[in-house]
């Protein structure tokens, strides 16, 4: 399971390594920018195209999530079997072109098609990026590489909301989308120059196994099964938290939208960057320790964050709620490189992209589709019964899901250690 893939090319070193990591960080950030731009541009798009809230929801919600998660597995298989460089470059080009074309849309149908195109392209970005890391980064630095790649998510979120909002107010939503697509085109040229070719791996008998069967076989492995459970549960914790945390601060504590957005947005971005970097380095140290228990710290942190988030929902002041939210924001970011690194270890060489794709399916399909609905339904029911702090009651889903994520992560930690101890 831990043997080095002899078919892999020589690992990148020196300036080539840092250039590769910089290119992957840039691609990750642009992917996140293009994904969340419609969130901040939604009101301008709705007014200009005469769309309903339902249509806006379809553009930004479940339809994108379903397309993204279901396409990631076949694209991951392509990256594992062939050249992850070509898969990543092709995906980057597709979603950049589709983002730019979205700025030219004259109605809902065309805009929806461009968003499906963005989802198609972005579905292969993280699996192919992780496959590149598996082939071109030496094992002792893979945690750092995964942390830097994951850091693009909070960076892209901050830039997307800040720049997207400013451009919507000044030059319009169409220019914002076209500009984001052009930025992706520049990143494509840079990545094509920096990322070295990755020759296809020799085809073994295992490679001829249908990829759905191979994916089911991986999920059946005890360590990976519990990692997948943790991924599903974190979807129920993270998405409702990010959707409703700012409205909670506004309704319950009387903050303005600007105050809530500034305090929550800056904290989320800053903690996301720090958490991703520390998570990557922490995974590298856990691997070097040789104890086999490689993912315990994030599990314990999720148990702590469950308690602090529950307290935050009933704190008497806004600043206390925000401070008590900090462990939750930090734990979400810290877990990313740790969980992906553990999934790659369990999957073995040549299956990093598939492992990443399965983790993305777990975290990105069920939780994002159902979590916010559950929170909203509980909040509406509480408000109808005349209960105060109704949104806080609905948000209790977050600490519950966080506690279950922590438990699943700790079980995965033990299962992986037991697997590694086997001769």
mmCIF file of C-alpha atoms in Angstrom:
data_model
loop_
_atom_site.group_PDB
_atom_site.id
_atom_site.type_symbol
_atom_site.label_atom_id
_atom_site.label_comp_id
_atom_site.label_asym_id
_atom_site.label_seq_id
_atom_site.Cartn_x
_atom_site.Cartn_y
_atom_site.Cartn_z
ATOM 1 C CA UNK A 1 0.000 0.000 0.000
ATOM 2 C CA UNK A 2 2.828 2.376 0.808
ATOM 3 C CA UNK A 3 5.204 1.275 -1.925
ATOM 4 C CA UNK A 4 6.453 3.924 -4.270
ATOM 5 C CA UNK A 5 5.083 3.799 -7.780
ATOM 6 C CA UNK A 6 8.063 2.803 -9.869
ATOM 7 C CA UNK A 7 6.455 4.170 -13.008
ATOM 8 C CA UNK A 8 6.400 7.699 -11.646
ATOM 9 C CA UNK A 9 8.778 10.247 -13.164
ATOM 10 C CA UNK A 10 11.539 11.859 -11.128
ATOM 11 C CA UNK A 11 10.190 14.120 -8.423
ATOM 12 C CA UNK A 12 10.365 17.854 -8.976
ATOM 13 C CA UNK A 13 12.959 19.690 -6.920
ATOM 14 C CA UNK A 14 14.336 23.177 -6.419
ATOM 15 C CA UNK A 15 12.658 25.949 -8.378
ATOM 16 C CA UNK A 16 10.656 23.455 -10.442
ATOM 17 C CA UNK A 17 8.929 22.185 -7.308
ATOM 18 C CA UNK A 18 8.006 25.660 -6.094
ATOM 19 C CA UNK A 19 6.905 26.707 -9.575
ATOM 20 C CA UNK A 20 4.648 23.628 -9.726
ATOM 21 C CA UNK A 21 3.169 24.382 -6.316
ATOM 22 C CA UNK A 22 2.643 28.050 -7.210
ATOM 23 C CA UNK A 23 0.852 27.061 -10.423
ATOM 24 C CA UNK A 24 -1.381 24.607 -8.555
ATOM 25 C CA UNK A 25 -2.200 27.236 -5.915
ATOM 26 C CA UNK A 26 -3.135 29.729 -8.638
ATOM 27 C CA UNK A 27 -5.331 27.173 -10.431
ATOM 28 C CA UNK A 28 -7.067 26.231 -7.175
ATOM 29 C CA UNK A 29 -7.764 29.884 -6.354
ATOM 30 C CA UNK A 30 -9.114 30.632 -9.848
ATOM 31 C CA UNK A 31 -11.323 27.561 -9.686
ATOM 32 C CA UNK A 32 -12.854 28.837 -6.456
ATOM 33 C CA UNK A 33 -13.253 32.368 -7.836
ATOM 34 C CA UNK A 34 -15.109 31.129 -10.913
ATOM 35 C CA UNK A 35 -17.285 28.871 -8.761
ATOM 36 C CA UNK A 36 -18.455 31.513 -6.274
ATOM 37 C CA UNK A 37 -18.659 34.585 -8.514
ATOM 38 C CA UNK A 38 -22.376 33.986 -9.287
ATOM 39 C CA UNK A 39 -23.066 34.135 -5.524
ATOM 40 C CA UNK A 40 -21.961 37.742 -5.211
ATOM 41 C CA UNK A 41 -23.233 38.656 -8.691
ATOM 42 C CA UNK A 42 -26.636 37.009 -8.192
ATOM 43 C CA UNK A 43 -28.675 40.177 -7.598
ATOM 44 C CA UNK A 44 -27.190 41.945 -10.623
ATOM 45 C CA UNK A 45 -27.740 38.886 -12.832
ATOM 46 C CA UNK A 46 -31.316 38.484 -11.585
ATOM 47 C CA UNK A 47 -32.186 42.115 -12.315
ATOM 48 C CA UNK A 48 -30.517 42.233 -15.731
ATOM 49 C CA UNK A 49 -31.920 38.942 -17.056
ATOM 50 C CA UNK A 50 -35.244 39.051 -15.222
ATOM 51 C CA UNK A 51 -34.688 35.749 -13.429
ATOM 52 C CA UNK A 52 -36.566 34.316 -10.476
ATOM 53 C CA UNK A 53 -34.984 33.271 -7.183
ATOM 54 C CA UNK A 54 -35.619 29.650 -8.179
ATOM 55 C CA UNK A 55 -33.592 30.097 -11.347
ATOM 56 C CA UNK A 56 -30.792 31.769 -9.406
ATOM 57 C CA UNK A 57 -30.866 28.840 -6.994
ATOM 58 C CA UNK A 58 -30.565 26.365 -9.866
ATOM 59 C CA UNK A 59 -27.588 28.258 -11.275
ATOM 60 C CA UNK A 60 -25.697 28.349 -7.989
ATOM 61 C CA UNK A 61 -26.911 25.322 -6.044
ATOM 62 C CA UNK A 62 -27.905 21.708 -6.495
ATOM 63 C CA UNK A 63 -27.574 21.521 -10.290
ATOM 64 C CA UNK A 64 -23.945 22.683 -10.171
ATOM 65 C CA UNK A 65 -23.177 20.378 -7.225
ATOM 66 C CA UNK A 66 -24.647 17.287 -8.896
ATOM 67 C CA UNK A 67 -22.834 17.941 -12.195
ATOM 68 C CA UNK A 68 -19.563 18.688 -10.404
ATOM 69 C CA UNK A 69 -19.532 15.660 -8.132
ATOM 70 C CA UNK A 70 -20.729 13.066 -10.626
ATOM 71 C CA UNK A 71 -18.273 14.098 -13.350
ATOM 72 C CA UNK A 72 -15.282 14.152 -11.018
ATOM 73 C CA UNK A 73 -14.998 10.349 -10.880
ATOM 74 C CA UNK A 74 -14.544 9.647 -14.630
ATOM 75 C CA UNK A 75 -12.200 12.632 -14.927
ATOM 76 C CA UNK A 76 -10.231 11.311 -11.964
ATOM 77 C CA UNK A 77 -9.935 7.949 -13.684
ATOM 78 C CA UNK A 78 -8.516 9.690 -16.760
ATOM 79 C CA UNK A 79 -5.952 11.472 -14.580
ATOM 80 C CA UNK A 80 -4.905 8.266 -12.811
ATOM 81 C CA UNK A 81 -4.653 6.217 -16.011
ATOM 82 C CA UNK A 82 -3.149 8.831 -18.302
ATOM 83 C CA UNK A 83 -1.597 12.263 -17.929
ATOM 84 C CA UNK A 84 -2.948 14.347 -15.023
ATOM 85 C CA UNK A 85 -1.226 17.369 -16.580
ATOM 86 C CA UNK A 86 -3.323 17.130 -19.731
ATOM 87 C CA UNK A 87 -6.511 16.526 -17.729
ATOM 88 C CA UNK A 88 -5.822 19.552 -15.528
ATOM 89 C CA UNK A 89 -4.955 21.832 -18.446
ATOM 90 C CA UNK A 90 -7.988 20.687 -20.429
ATOM 91 C CA UNK A 91 -10.309 21.248 -17.474
ATOM 92 C CA UNK A 92 -8.820 24.684 -16.782
ATOM 93 C CA UNK A 93 -9.347 25.721 -20.386
ATOM 94 C CA UNK A 94 -12.954 24.457 -20.429
ATOM 95 C CA UNK A 95 -14.100 26.184 -17.250
ATOM 96 C CA UNK A 96 -12.294 29.440 -18.127
ATOM 97 C CA UNK A 97 -13.932 29.616 -21.559
ATOM 98 C CA UNK A 98 -17.332 28.787 -20.064
ATOM 99 C CA UNK A 99 -16.929 31.417 -17.351
ATOM 100 C CA UNK A 100 -16.199 34.063 -19.981
ATOM 101 C CA UNK A 101 -19.098 32.914 -22.160
ATOM 102 C CA UNK A 102 -21.378 33.325 -19.150
ATOM 103 C CA UNK A 103 -20.744 37.048 -19.371
ATOM 104 C CA UNK A 104 -22.262 37.032 -22.877
ATOM 105 C CA UNK A 105 -25.439 35.132 -21.936
ATOM 106 C CA UNK A 106 -28.727 36.782 -22.867
ATOM 107 C CA UNK A 107 -31.009 34.500 -20.854
ATOM 108 C CA UNK A 108 -31.325 31.759 -18.286
ATOM 109 C CA UNK A 109 -30.841 28.784 -20.643
ATOM 110 C CA UNK A 110 -27.520 29.963 -22.061
ATOM 111 C CA UNK A 111 -26.225 31.038 -18.650
ATOM 112 C CA UNK A 112 -27.224 27.661 -17.193
ATOM 113 C CA UNK A 113 -25.344 25.859 -19.977
ATOM 114 C CA UNK A 114 -22.211 27.885 -19.248
ATOM 115 C CA UNK A 115 -22.451 27.026 -15.546
ATOM 116 C CA UNK A 116 -22.727 23.341 -16.429
ATOM 117 C CA UNK A 117 -19.586 23.846 -18.511
ATOM 118 C CA UNK A 118 -17.826 25.420 -15.527
ATOM 119 C CA UNK A 119 -18.907 22.476 -13.358
ATOM 120 C CA UNK A 120 -17.629 20.032 -15.999
ATOM 121 C CA UNK A 121 -14.208 21.671 -16.088
ATOM 122 C CA UNK A 122 -13.831 22.166 -12.359
ATOM 123 C CA UNK A 123 -14.877 18.574 -11.649
ATOM 124 C CA UNK A 124 -11.452 17.372 -12.777
ATOM 125 C CA UNK A 125 -9.326 20.135 -11.273
ATOM 126 C CA UNK A 126 -8.739 18.842 -7.755
ATOM 127 C CA UNK A 127 -8.417 15.124 -8.662
ATOM 128 C CA UNK A 128 -5.940 15.901 -11.451
ATOM 129 C CA UNK A 129 -4.021 18.315 -9.218
ATOM 130 C CA UNK A 130 -3.732 15.674 -6.510
ATOM 131 C CA UNK A 131 -2.600 13.098 -9.077
ATOM 132 C CA UNK A 132 0.123 15.536 -10.175
ATOM 133 C CA UNK A 133 1.220 15.944 -6.574
ATOM 134 C CA UNK A 134 1.344 12.169 -6.188
ATOM 135 C CA UNK A 135 3.585 11.787 -9.234
ATOM 136 C CA UNK A 136 5.804 14.867 -9.040
ATOM 137 C CA UNK A 137 6.193 15.649 -5.312
ATOM 138 C CA UNK A 138 8.272 13.418 -3.072
ATOM 139 C CA UNK A 139 6.311 11.765 -0.222
ATOM 140 C CA UNK A 140 7.946 13.813 2.543
ATOM 141 C CA UNK A 141 6.576 17.049 1.038
ATOM 142 C CA UNK A 142 3.155 15.923 -0.134
ATOM 143 C CA UNK A 143 1.387 17.245 2.947
ATOM 144 C CA UNK A 144 2.821 20.699 2.270
ATOM 145 C CA UNK A 145 1.831 20.441 -1.389
ATOM 146 C CA UNK A 146 -1.731 19.402 -0.495
ATOM 147 C CA UNK A 147 -1.908 22.251 2.018
ATOM 148 C CA UNK A 148 -0.840 24.831 -0.559
ATOM 149 C CA UNK A 149 -3.273 23.445 -3.114
ATOM 150 C CA UNK A 150 -6.082 23.537 -0.531
ATOM 151 C CA UNK A 151 -5.118 27.099 0.414
ATOM 152 C CA UNK A 152 -6.502 28.245 -2.941
ATOM 153 C CA UNK A 153 -10.041 27.647 -1.635
ATOM 154 C CA UNK A 154 -10.047 30.350 1.093
ATOM 155 C CA UNK A 155 -7.915 32.672 -1.036
ATOM 156 C CA UNK A 156 -10.275 32.288 -3.991
ATOM 157 C CA UNK A 157 -13.279 32.832 -1.737
ATOM 158 C CA UNK A 158 -11.887 36.111 -0.390
ATOM 159 C CA UNK A 159 -10.849 37.406 -3.803
ATOM 160 C CA UNK A 160 -14.058 36.253 -5.472
ATOM 161 C CA UNK A 161 -16.346 37.966 -2.995
ATOM 162 C CA UNK A 162 -14.265 41.135 -2.691
ATOM 163 C CA UNK A 163 -13.363 41.639 -6.349
ATOM 164 C CA UNK A 164 -16.672 40.289 -7.645
ATOM 165 C CA UNK A 165 -18.668 42.637 -5.460
ATOM 166 C CA UNK A 166 -16.546 45.633 -6.438
ATOM 167 C CA UNK A 167 -16.795 44.811 -10.151
ATOM 168 C CA UNK A 168 -20.550 44.262 -9.916
ATOM 169 C CA UNK A 169 -20.904 47.795 -8.519
ATOM 170 C CA UNK A 170 -18.543 49.429 -11.011
ATOM 171 C CA UNK A 171 -18.280 47.603 -14.348
ATOM 172 C CA UNK A 172 -21.118 45.083 -14.137
ATOM 173 C CA UNK A 173 -21.530 41.342 -13.778
ATOM 174 C CA UNK A 174 -20.816 40.595 -17.423
ATOM 175 C CA UNK A 175 -17.372 42.195 -17.294
ATOM 176 C CA UNK A 176 -16.668 40.366 -14.029
ATOM 177 C CA UNK A 177 -17.327 36.961 -15.634
ATOM 178 C CA UNK A 178 -15.413 37.770 -18.816
ATOM 179 C CA UNK A 179 -12.504 39.070 -16.738
ATOM 180 C CA UNK A 180 -12.465 35.928 -14.598
ATOM 181 C CA UNK A 181 -12.422 33.784 -17.747
ATOM 182 C CA UNK A 182 -9.509 35.798 -19.136
ATOM 183 C CA UNK A 183 -7.617 35.330 -15.869
ATOM 184 C CA UNK A 184 -8.114 31.589 -16.246
ATOM 185 C CA UNK A 185 -6.709 31.780 -19.763
ATOM 186 C CA UNK A 186 -3.533 33.419 -18.454
ATOM 187 C CA UNK A 187 -3.271 30.731 -15.768
ATOM 188 C CA UNK A 188 -3.596 28.088 -18.509
ATOM 189 C CA UNK A 189 -0.599 29.526 -20.371
ATOM 190 C CA UNK A 190 1.468 29.711 -17.185
ATOM 191 C CA UNK A 191 0.574 26.173 -16.134
ATOM 192 C CA UNK A 192 1.350 24.787 -19.598
ATOM 193 C CA UNK A 193 4.863 26.244 -19.300
ATOM 194 C CA UNK A 194 5.538 25.305 -15.686
ATOM 195 C CA UNK A 195 3.999 21.856 -15.193
ATOM 196 C CA UNK A 196 6.158 19.102 -16.634
ATOM 197 C CA UNK A 197 4.652 16.317 -18.761
ATOM 198 C CA UNK A 198 3.599 13.225 -16.877
ATOM 199 C CA UNK A 199 3.857 10.110 -19.067
ATOM 200 C CA UNK A 200 0.958 7.657 -18.732
ATOM 201 C CA UNK A 201 1.500 4.841 -16.259
ATOM 202 C CA UNK A 202 2.001 1.338 -17.676
ATOM 203 C CA UNK A 203 -1.364 -0.410 -17.928
ATOM 204 C CA UNK A 204 -1.610 -3.226 -15.415
ATOM 205 C CA UNK A 205 -4.392 -5.748 -15.129
ATOM 206 C CA UNK A 206 -5.932 -3.734 -12.294
ATOM 207 C CA UNK A 207 -6.227 -0.733 -14.590
ATOM 208 C CA UNK A 208 -8.701 -2.643 -16.748
ATOM 209 C CA UNK A 209 -11.146 -2.966 -13.860
ATOM 210 C CA UNK A 210 -14.251 -0.800 -14.477
ATOM 211 C CA UNK A 211 -13.725 2.388 -12.518
ATOM 212 C CA UNK A 212 -17.069 2.197 -10.687
ATOM 213 C CA UNK A 213 -16.158 -1.286 -9.455
ATOM 214 C CA UNK A 214 -12.722 -0.071 -8.410
ATOM 215 C CA UNK A 215 -14.293 2.911 -6.628
ATOM 216 C CA UNK A 216 -16.648 0.603 -4.714
ATOM 217 C CA UNK A 217 -13.699 -1.602 -3.797
ATOM 218 C CA UNK A 218 -11.871 1.413 -2.386
ATOM 219 C CA UNK A 219 -14.907 2.561 -0.395
ATOM 220 C CA UNK A 220 -15.175 -0.980 1.031
ATOM 221 C CA UNK A 221 -11.698 -0.661 2.614
ATOM 222 C CA UNK A 222 -12.259 0.018 6.360
ATOM 223 C CA UNK A 223 -9.977 3.056 6.596
ATOM 224 C CA UNK A 224 -11.339 4.690 3.472
ATOM 225 C CA UNK A 225 -14.944 3.872 4.372
ATOM 226 C CA UNK A 226 -14.657 5.918 7.561
ATOM 227 C CA UNK A 227 -12.843 8.724 5.753
ATOM 228 C CA UNK A 228 -15.732 8.799 3.269
ATOM 229 C CA UNK A 229 -18.225 8.920 6.154
ATOM 230 C CA UNK A 230 -16.334 11.879 7.600
ATOM 231 C CA UNK A 231 -16.469 13.592 4.200
ATOM 232 C CA UNK A 232 -20.258 13.148 4.016
ATOM 233 C CA UNK A 233 -20.709 14.478 7.548
ATOM 234 C CA UNK A 234 -18.481 17.513 7.024
ATOM 235 C CA UNK A 235 -20.733 18.491 4.117
ATOM 236 C CA UNK A 236 -23.620 18.712 6.593
ATOM 237 C CA UNK A 237 -21.475 20.840 8.923
ATOM 238 C CA UNK A 238 -19.590 23.206 6.610
ATOM 239 C CA UNK A 239 -22.139 24.249 3.985
ATOM 240 C CA UNK A 240 -24.965 25.248 6.392
ATOM 241 C CA UNK A 241 -22.363 27.032 8.527
ATOM 242 C CA UNK A 242 -21.117 29.183 5.658
ATOM 243 C CA UNK A 243 -24.609 29.779 4.271
ATOM 244 C CA UNK A 244 -26.239 30.872 7.536
ATOM 245 C CA UNK A 245 -23.474 32.186 9.833
ATOM 246 C CA UNK A 246 -23.687 35.755 8.518
ATOM 247 C CA UNK A 247 -27.527 35.844 8.553
ATOM 248 C CA UNK A 248 -27.342 34.516 12.142
ATOM 249 C CA UNK A 249 -25.061 37.375 13.206
ATOM 250 C CA UNK A 250 -27.329 39.892 11.464
ATOM 251 C CA UNK A 251 -30.645 38.599 12.845
ATOM 252 C CA UNK A 252 -29.573 37.579 16.324
ATOM 253 C CA UNK A 253 -26.983 40.221 17.181
ATOM 254 C CA UNK A 254 -28.028 43.130 14.980
ATOM 255 C CA UNK A 255 -24.872 43.380 12.874
ATOM 256 C CA UNK A 256 -25.120 45.026 9.495
ATOM 257 C CA UNK A 257 -24.398 42.987 6.387
ATOM 258 C CA UNK A 258 -21.109 44.870 5.969
ATOM 259 C CA UNK A 259 -20.043 44.202 9.576
ATOM 260 C CA UNK A 260 -20.957 40.521 9.411
ATOM 261 C CA UNK A 261 -19.327 40.058 6.016
ATOM 262 C CA UNK A 262 -16.118 41.830 7.009
ATOM 263 C CA UNK A 263 -15.624 40.078 10.350
ATOM 264 C CA UNK A 264 -16.703 36.640 9.179
ATOM 265 C CA UNK A 265 -15.113 36.873 5.720
ATOM 266 C CA UNK A 266 -11.694 37.998 6.931
ATOM 267 C CA UNK A 267 -11.631 35.403 9.683
ATOM 268 C CA UNK A 268 -12.718 32.630 7.350
ATOM 269 C CA UNK A 269 -10.105 33.561 4.763
ATOM 270 C CA UNK A 270 -7.258 34.042 7.225
ATOM 271 C CA UNK A 271 -8.012 30.908 9.220
ATOM 272 C CA UNK A 272 -8.475 28.979 5.985
ATOM 273 C CA UNK A 273 -4.983 29.883 4.805
ATOM 274 C CA UNK A 274 -3.354 29.114 8.170
ATOM 275 C CA UNK A 275 -5.338 25.912 8.639
ATOM 276 C CA UNK A 276 -4.483 24.573 5.179
ATOM 277 C CA UNK A 277 -0.757 25.214 5.646
ATOM 278 C CA UNK A 278 -0.617 23.814 9.189
ATOM 279 C CA UNK A 279 -2.721 20.843 8.122
ATOM 280 C CA UNK A 280 -0.291 20.015 5.336
ATOM 281 C CA UNK A 281 2.759 20.257 7.552
ATOM 282 C CA UNK A 282 0.985 18.351 10.321
ATOM 283 C CA UNK A 283 0.240 15.480 7.970
ATOM 284 C CA UNK A 284 3.898 15.345 6.893
ATOM 285 C CA UNK A 285 4.994 15.166 10.557
ATOM 286 C CA UNK A 286 2.417 12.472 11.327
ATOM 287 C CA UNK A 287 3.701 10.399 8.421
ATOM 288 C CA UNK A 288 7.313 10.758 9.579
ATOM 289 C CA UNK A 289 6.420 9.694 13.128
ATOM 290 C CA UNK A 290 5.867 6.105 11.959
ATOM 291 C CA UNK A 291 3.094 5.484 14.518
ATOM 292 C CA UNK A 292 0.432 4.894 11.845
ATOM 293 C CA UNK A 293 -2.134 7.141 13.545
ATOM 294 C CA UNK A 294 -2.004 9.944 11.025
ATOM 295 C CA UNK A 295 -5.323 11.798 11.267
ATOM 296 C CA UNK A 296 -6.155 11.954 14.979
ATOM 297 C CA UNK A 297 -5.569 15.677 15.617
ATOM 298 C CA UNK A 298 -8.269 16.933 13.206
ATOM 299 C CA UNK A 299 -10.741 14.485 14.752
ATOM 300 C CA UNK A 300 -10.187 15.864 18.248
ATOM 301 C CA UNK A 301 -10.378 19.424 16.954
ATOM 302 C CA UNK A 302 -13.798 18.730 15.437
ATOM 303 C CA UNK A 303 -15.064 17.532 18.815
ATOM 304 C CA UNK A 304 -13.827 20.772 20.379
ATOM 305 C CA UNK A 305 -15.358 22.873 17.602
ATOM 306 C CA UNK A 306 -18.715 21.144 18.061
ATOM 307 C CA UNK A 307 -18.829 22.368 21.660
ATOM 308 C CA UNK A 308 -17.696 25.922 20.853
ATOM 309 C CA UNK A 309 -20.148 26.263 17.940
ATOM 310 C CA UNK A 310 -23.058 25.135 20.119
ATOM 311 C CA UNK A 311 -22.023 27.767 22.669
ATOM 312 C CA UNK A 312 -21.660 30.426 19.951
ATOM 313 C CA UNK A 313 -25.284 29.970 18.882
ATOM 314 C CA UNK A 314 -26.450 31.064 22.334
ATOM 315 C CA UNK A 315 -23.720 33.578 23.245
ATOM 316 C CA UNK A 316 -25.056 36.917 24.541
ATOM 317 C CA UNK A 317 -22.921 39.164 22.301
ATOM 318 C CA UNK A 318 -21.786 39.216 18.684
ATOM 319 C CA UNK A 319 -18.084 39.229 19.487
ATOM 320 C CA UNK A 320 -18.440 36.164 21.705
ATOM 321 C CA UNK A 321 -20.265 34.302 18.940
ATOM 322 C CA UNK A 322 -17.590 35.207 16.403
ATOM 323 C CA UNK A 323 -14.749 34.134 18.719
ATOM 324 C CA UNK A 324 -16.491 30.840 19.470
ATOM 325 C CA UNK A 325 -16.901 30.224 15.712
ATOM 326 C CA UNK A 326 -13.103 30.333 15.239
ATOM 327 C CA UNK A 327 -12.364 26.649 16.043
ATOM 328 C CA UNK A 328 -14.994 25.578 13.515
ATOM 329 C CA UNK A 329 -13.572 27.724 10.708
ATOM 330 C CA UNK A 330 -10.073 26.501 11.550
ATOM 331 C CA UNK A 331 -11.051 22.821 11.719
ATOM 332 C CA UNK A 332 -12.673 22.886 8.270
ATOM 333 C CA UNK A 333 -9.445 24.133 6.681
ATOM 334 C CA UNK A 334 -7.104 21.989 8.778
ATOM 335 C CA UNK A 335 -8.859 18.766 7.799
ATOM 336 C CA UNK A 336 -8.564 19.236 4.018
ATOM 337 C CA UNK A 337 -4.885 18.329 3.398
ATOM 338 C CA UNK A 338 -4.950 15.791 6.229
ATOM 339 C CA UNK A 339 -8.003 13.953 4.874
ATOM 340 C CA UNK A 340 -6.819 13.986 1.265
ATOM 341 C CA UNK A 341 -3.352 12.802 2.282
ATOM 342 C CA UNK A 342 -4.812 9.929 4.299
ATOM 343 C CA UNK A 343 -7.154 9.006 1.430
ATOM 344 C CA UNK A 344 -4.211 8.905 -0.991
ATOM 345 C CA UNK A 345 -2.272 6.699 1.399
ATOM 346 C CA UNK A 346 -5.111 4.195 1.721
ATOM 347 C CA UNK A 347 -5.817 4.192 -2.032
ATOM 348 C CA UNK A 348 -2.183 3.595 -2.949
ATOM 349 C CA UNK A 349 -0.017 4.815 -5.864
ATOM 350 C CA UNK A 350 -1.786 5.612 -9.090
ATOM 351 C CA UNK A 351 -5.196 6.053 -7.444
ATOM 352 C CA UNK A 352 -4.784 9.480 -5.866
ATOM 353 C CA UNK A 353 -7.204 11.181 -8.247
ATOM 354 C CA UNK A 354 -9.887 8.551 -7.688
ATOM 355 C CA UNK A 355 -9.496 8.876 -3.911
ATOM 356 C CA UNK A 356 -9.845 12.657 -4.169
ATOM 357 C CA UNK A 357 -12.887 12.331 -6.413
ATOM 358 C CA UNK A 358 -14.649 10.006 -3.969
ATOM 359 C CA UNK A 359 -13.943 12.383 -1.088
ATOM 360 C CA UNK A 360 -15.355 15.263 -3.127
ATOM 361 C CA UNK A 361 -18.471 13.251 -3.947
ATOM 362 C CA UNK A 362 -18.919 12.492 -0.252
ATOM 363 C CA UNK A 363 -18.554 16.097 0.884
ATOM 364 C CA UNK A 364 -20.151 17.836 -2.081
ATOM 365 C CA UNK A 365 -23.340 15.988 -2.932
ATOM 366 C CA UNK A 366 -25.632 15.096 -0.015
ATOM 367 C CA UNK A 367 -24.611 17.643 2.636
ATOM 368 C CA UNK A 368 -24.735 20.753 0.422
ATOM 369 C CA UNK A 369 -28.095 19.679 -1.031
ATOM 370 C CA UNK A 370 -29.825 18.773 2.243
ATOM 371 C CA UNK A 371 -27.968 20.606 5.024
ATOM 372 C CA UNK A 372 -29.170 24.167 4.304
ATOM 373 C CA UNK A 373 -32.714 22.868 3.731
ATOM 374 C CA UNK A 374 -32.724 21.175 7.152
ATOM 375 C CA UNK A 375 -31.435 24.319 8.860
ATOM 376 C CA UNK A 376 -34.027 26.466 7.091
ATOM 377 C CA UNK A 377 -36.882 24.077 7.889
ATOM 378 C CA UNK A 378 -35.989 23.916 11.595
ATOM 379 C CA UNK A 379 -35.618 27.707 11.716
ATOM 380 C CA UNK A 380 -38.990 28.276 10.017
ATOM 381 C CA UNK A 381 -40.720 25.799 12.330
ATOM 382 C CA UNK A 382 -39.189 27.416 15.414
ATOM 383 C CA UNK A 383 -40.204 30.875 14.231
ATOM 384 C CA UNK A 384 -43.752 29.675 13.524
ATOM 385 C CA UNK A 385 -43.955 28.389 17.117
ATOM 386 C CA UNK A 386 -42.844 31.779 18.407
ATOM 387 C CA UNK A 387 -39.434 30.627 19.652
ATOM 388 C CA UNK A 388 -36.618 33.157 19.818
ATOM 389 C CA UNK A 389 -33.260 32.663 18.106
ATOM 390 C CA UNK A 390 -34.932 30.380 15.569
ATOM 391 C CA UNK A 391 -31.965 30.409 13.187
ATOM 392 C CA UNK A 392 -29.644 29.504 16.045
ATOM 393 C CA UNK A 393 -31.824 26.492 16.778
ATOM 394 C CA UNK A 394 -31.677 25.454 13.126
ATOM 395 C CA UNK A 395 -27.904 25.862 13.090
ATOM 396 C CA UNK A 396 -27.549 23.235 15.828
ATOM 397 C CA UNK A 397 -27.199 20.899 12.845
ATOM 398 C CA UNK A 398 -23.639 22.242 12.513
ATOM 399 C CA UNK A 399 -22.244 21.211 15.936
ATOM 400 C CA UNK A 400 -24.063 17.863 15.678
ATOM 401 C CA UNK A 401 -22.513 17.148 12.271
ATOM 402 C CA UNK A 402 -19.121 18.424 13.504
ATOM 403 C CA UNK A 403 -19.171 16.013 16.458
ATOM 404 C CA UNK A 404 -20.063 13.112 14.168
ATOM 405 C CA UNK A 405 -17.279 14.188 11.764
ATOM 406 C CA UNK A 406 -14.814 14.086 14.643
ATOM 407 C CA UNK A 407 -15.939 10.617 15.694
ATOM 408 C CA UNK A 408 -15.752 9.274 12.119
ATOM 409 C CA UNK A 409 -12.274 10.789 11.698
ATOM 410 C CA UNK A 410 -11.002 9.189 14.916
ATOM 411 C CA UNK A 411 -12.392 5.797 13.879
ATOM 412 C CA UNK A 412 -10.718 6.221 10.468
ATOM 413 C CA UNK A 413 -7.486 7.031 12.301
ATOM 414 C CA UNK A 414 -7.585 3.685 14.111
ATOM 415 C CA UNK A 415 -8.630 1.711 11.014
ATOM 416 C CA UNK A 416 -5.816 3.192 8.915
ATOM 417 C CA UNK A 417 -3.264 2.503 11.660
ATOM 418 C CA UNK A 418 -4.418 -1.123 11.864
ATOM 419 C CA UNK A 419 -4.102 -1.491 8.091
ATOM 420 C CA UNK A 420 -0.587 -0.035 8.051
ATOM 421 C CA UNK A 421 0.528 -2.406 10.814
ATOM 422 C CA UNK A 422 -0.387 -5.457 8.732
ATOM 423 C CA UNK A 423 2.635 -7.282 7.207
#
